Amino acid sequence: MDIAITEWALQSYLDLKHKRVFTDQEYRTCIRPDVQLLRDGFPSPHAVFAQQNFWGPAKDKGGNTVAHGFKMKWHNLGPGQVQLRLGVATINDTAYLCRAYVKDSVATDYRQIANLKVHISSILNGKVIVRGYL
């Protein structure tokens, strides 16, 4: 599976890095290697993708599963011990990294899932800016 870094992912990475949400070491040893596991496709041969606290379908405020939408999850990152989330859209053998965010409330999570729905629609309509591939 290809892993596409979208403009949304790049911008959110830069924003989170600027806010020092995670350390460089956490990025190099935890976040990036976890994201690279997406290369092996689905169903994934990696056990972490079977863990609900790491990977799961994106669900909107109504409890509906978002088509093509998933979340990667990290807990207790950085000096603030935050919960980091990354929205991922899987479409046609490509994992599109969308927006990363700090989950500080249920409302934030629902708002970001709504954004993920918009991103998925943009991807499906060919209106996505890809900044690179992992």
Coordinates of C-alpha atoms in Angstrom, one line a residue:
M1 CA 0.0 0.0 0.0
D2 CA 1.3 3.5 -0.8
I3 CA 1.3 6.1 2.0
A4 CA 0.5 9.6 0.7
I5 CA 1.3 12.6 2.8
T6 CA -1.4 15.2 2.1
E7 CA -1.2 18.9 2.6
W8 CA -3.4 18.5 5.6
A9 CA -1.1 16.0 7.2
L10 CA 2.0 18.1 6.6
Q11 CA 0.4 21.2 8.0
S12 CA -0.9 19.5 11.1
Y13 CA 2.5 17.9 11.6
L14 CA 4.2 21.3 11.4
D15 CA 1.6 22.8 13.8
L16 CA 2.0 20.0 16.4
K17 CA 5.8 20.1 16.1
H18 CA 5.8 23.9 16.7
K19 CA 3.6 23.4 19.8
R20 CA 6.0 20.7 21.0
V21 CA 3.2 18.1 21.3
F22 CA 5.7 15.3 20.7
T23 CA 9.5 15.0 20.9
D24 CA 11.7 14.4 17.9
Q25 CA 12.6 11.1 19.5
E26 CA 9.0 10.1 19.8
Y27 CA 8.4 11.0 16.1
R28 CA 11.4 9.0 14.9
T29 CA 11.0 5.9 17.2
C30 CA 7.2 5.7 17.6
I31 CA 5.0 7.7 15.3
R32 CA 6.8 7.4 12.0
P33 CA 7.5 3.6 12.3
D34 CA 3.9 3.0 13.2
V35 CA 2.7 4.9 10.2
Q36 CA 5.1 3.0 8.0
L37 CA 3.3 -0.2 9.0
L38 CA 0.5 0.9 6.7
R39 CA 2.7 -0.1 3.7
D40 CA 1.8 -3.8 4.3
G41 CA -1.9 -3.1 3.5
F42 CA -5.1 -4.6 4.9
P43 CA -5.8 -6.9 6.5
S44 CA -2.5 -6.0 8.2
P45 CA -0.1 -8.7 9.3
H46 CA 0.9 -6.4 12.2
A47 CA -0.8 -7.3 15.6
V48 CA -1.0 -3.6 16.6
F49 CA -3.7 -3.0 14.0
A50 CA -6.0 -5.5 15.9
Q51 CA -5.7 -3.3 19.0
Q52 CA -8.6 -0.8 19.4
N53 CA -6.4 1.5 21.4
F54 CA -4.0 1.9 18.3
W55 CA -6.2 1.6 15.2
G56 CA -9.9 1.7 14.5
P57 CA -12.6 2.9 12.2
A58 CA -13.5 6.6 12.3
K59 CA -17.0 7.0 13.7
D60 CA -18.9 10.3 13.5
K61 CA -21.0 11.9 16.2
G62 CA -24.0 9.7 15.3
G63 CA -21.9 6.6 15.8
N64 CA -21.8 5.8 12.1
T65 CA -18.6 4.4 10.6
V66 CA -17.0 6.8 8.1
A67 CA -16.4 5.0 4.8
H68 CA -12.7 4.8 4.1
G69 CA -11.9 6.5 7.4
F70 CA -9.7 5.3 10.2
K71 CA -7.8 6.7 13.1
M72 CA -4.3 5.9 14.4
K73 CA -3.9 6.6 18.1
W74 CA -1.0 7.2 20.4
H75 CA -1.3 7.8 24.1
N76 CA 0.8 9.8 26.6
L77 CA 3.0 11.5 24.1
G78 CA 5.3 14.4 24.7
P79 CA 5.8 16.5 27.8
G80 CA 2.0 17.0 28.1
Q81 CA 1.3 13.3 27.9
V82 CA -1.4 13.9 25.3
Q83 CA -3.5 11.6 23.1
L84 CA -2.5 12.1 19.5
R85 CA -4.7 11.0 16.7
L86 CA -4.1 10.7 12.9
G87 CA -7.0 10.5 10.5
V88 CA -6.2 8.1 7.6
A89 CA -8.2 7.5 4.5
T90 CA -7.7 4.2 2.7
I91 CA -8.7 4.4 -0.9
N92 CA -7.6 2.2 -3.8
D93 CA -4.5 0.7 -2.2
T94 CA -3.3 4.1 -0.9
A95 CA -3.4 5.3 2.7
Y96 CA -3.8 9.0 2.7
L97 CA -2.5 10.6 5.9
C98 CA -5.0 13.4 6.7
R99 CA -5.0 15.6 9.8
A100 CA -3.2 14.8 13.0
Y101 CA -4.6 16.3 16.2
V102 CA -4.6 16.2 20.0
K103 CA -7.7 14.6 21.4
D104 CA -8.5 16.7 24.4
S105 CA -12.2 16.1 24.4
V106 CA -14.9 14.0 22.8
A107 CA -16.1 17.2 21.0
T108 CA -12.6 17.7 19.4
D109 CA -12.7 14.1 18.2
Y110 CA -16.1 14.5 16.6
R111 CA -15.0 17.8 15.0
Q112 CA -11.9 16.2 13.5
I113 CA -13.9 13.2 12.2
A114 CA -16.2 15.7 10.5
N115 CA -13.0 17.2 8.9
L116 CA -11.9 13.7 7.9
K117 CA -15.2 13.2 6.1
V118 CA -14.5 16.3 4.1
H119 CA -11.0 15.2 3.3
I120 CA -12.2 11.8 2.1
S121 CA -14.7 13.5 -0.2
S122 CA -11.9 15.8 -1.5
I123 CA -9.7 12.8 -2.1
L124 CA -12.4 10.9 -3.9
N125 CA -13.1 13.9 -6.1
G126 CA -9.4 14.3 -7.0
K127 CA -9.0 17.5 -5.0
V128 CA -6.2 16.6 -2.8
I129 CA -2.7 18.0 -2.6
V130 CA -0.1 15.2 -2.0
R131 CA 3.2 16.5 -0.7
G132 CA 5.0 13.2 -0.8
Y133 CA 5.0 9.5 -0.1
L134 CA 6.5 7.5 2.7

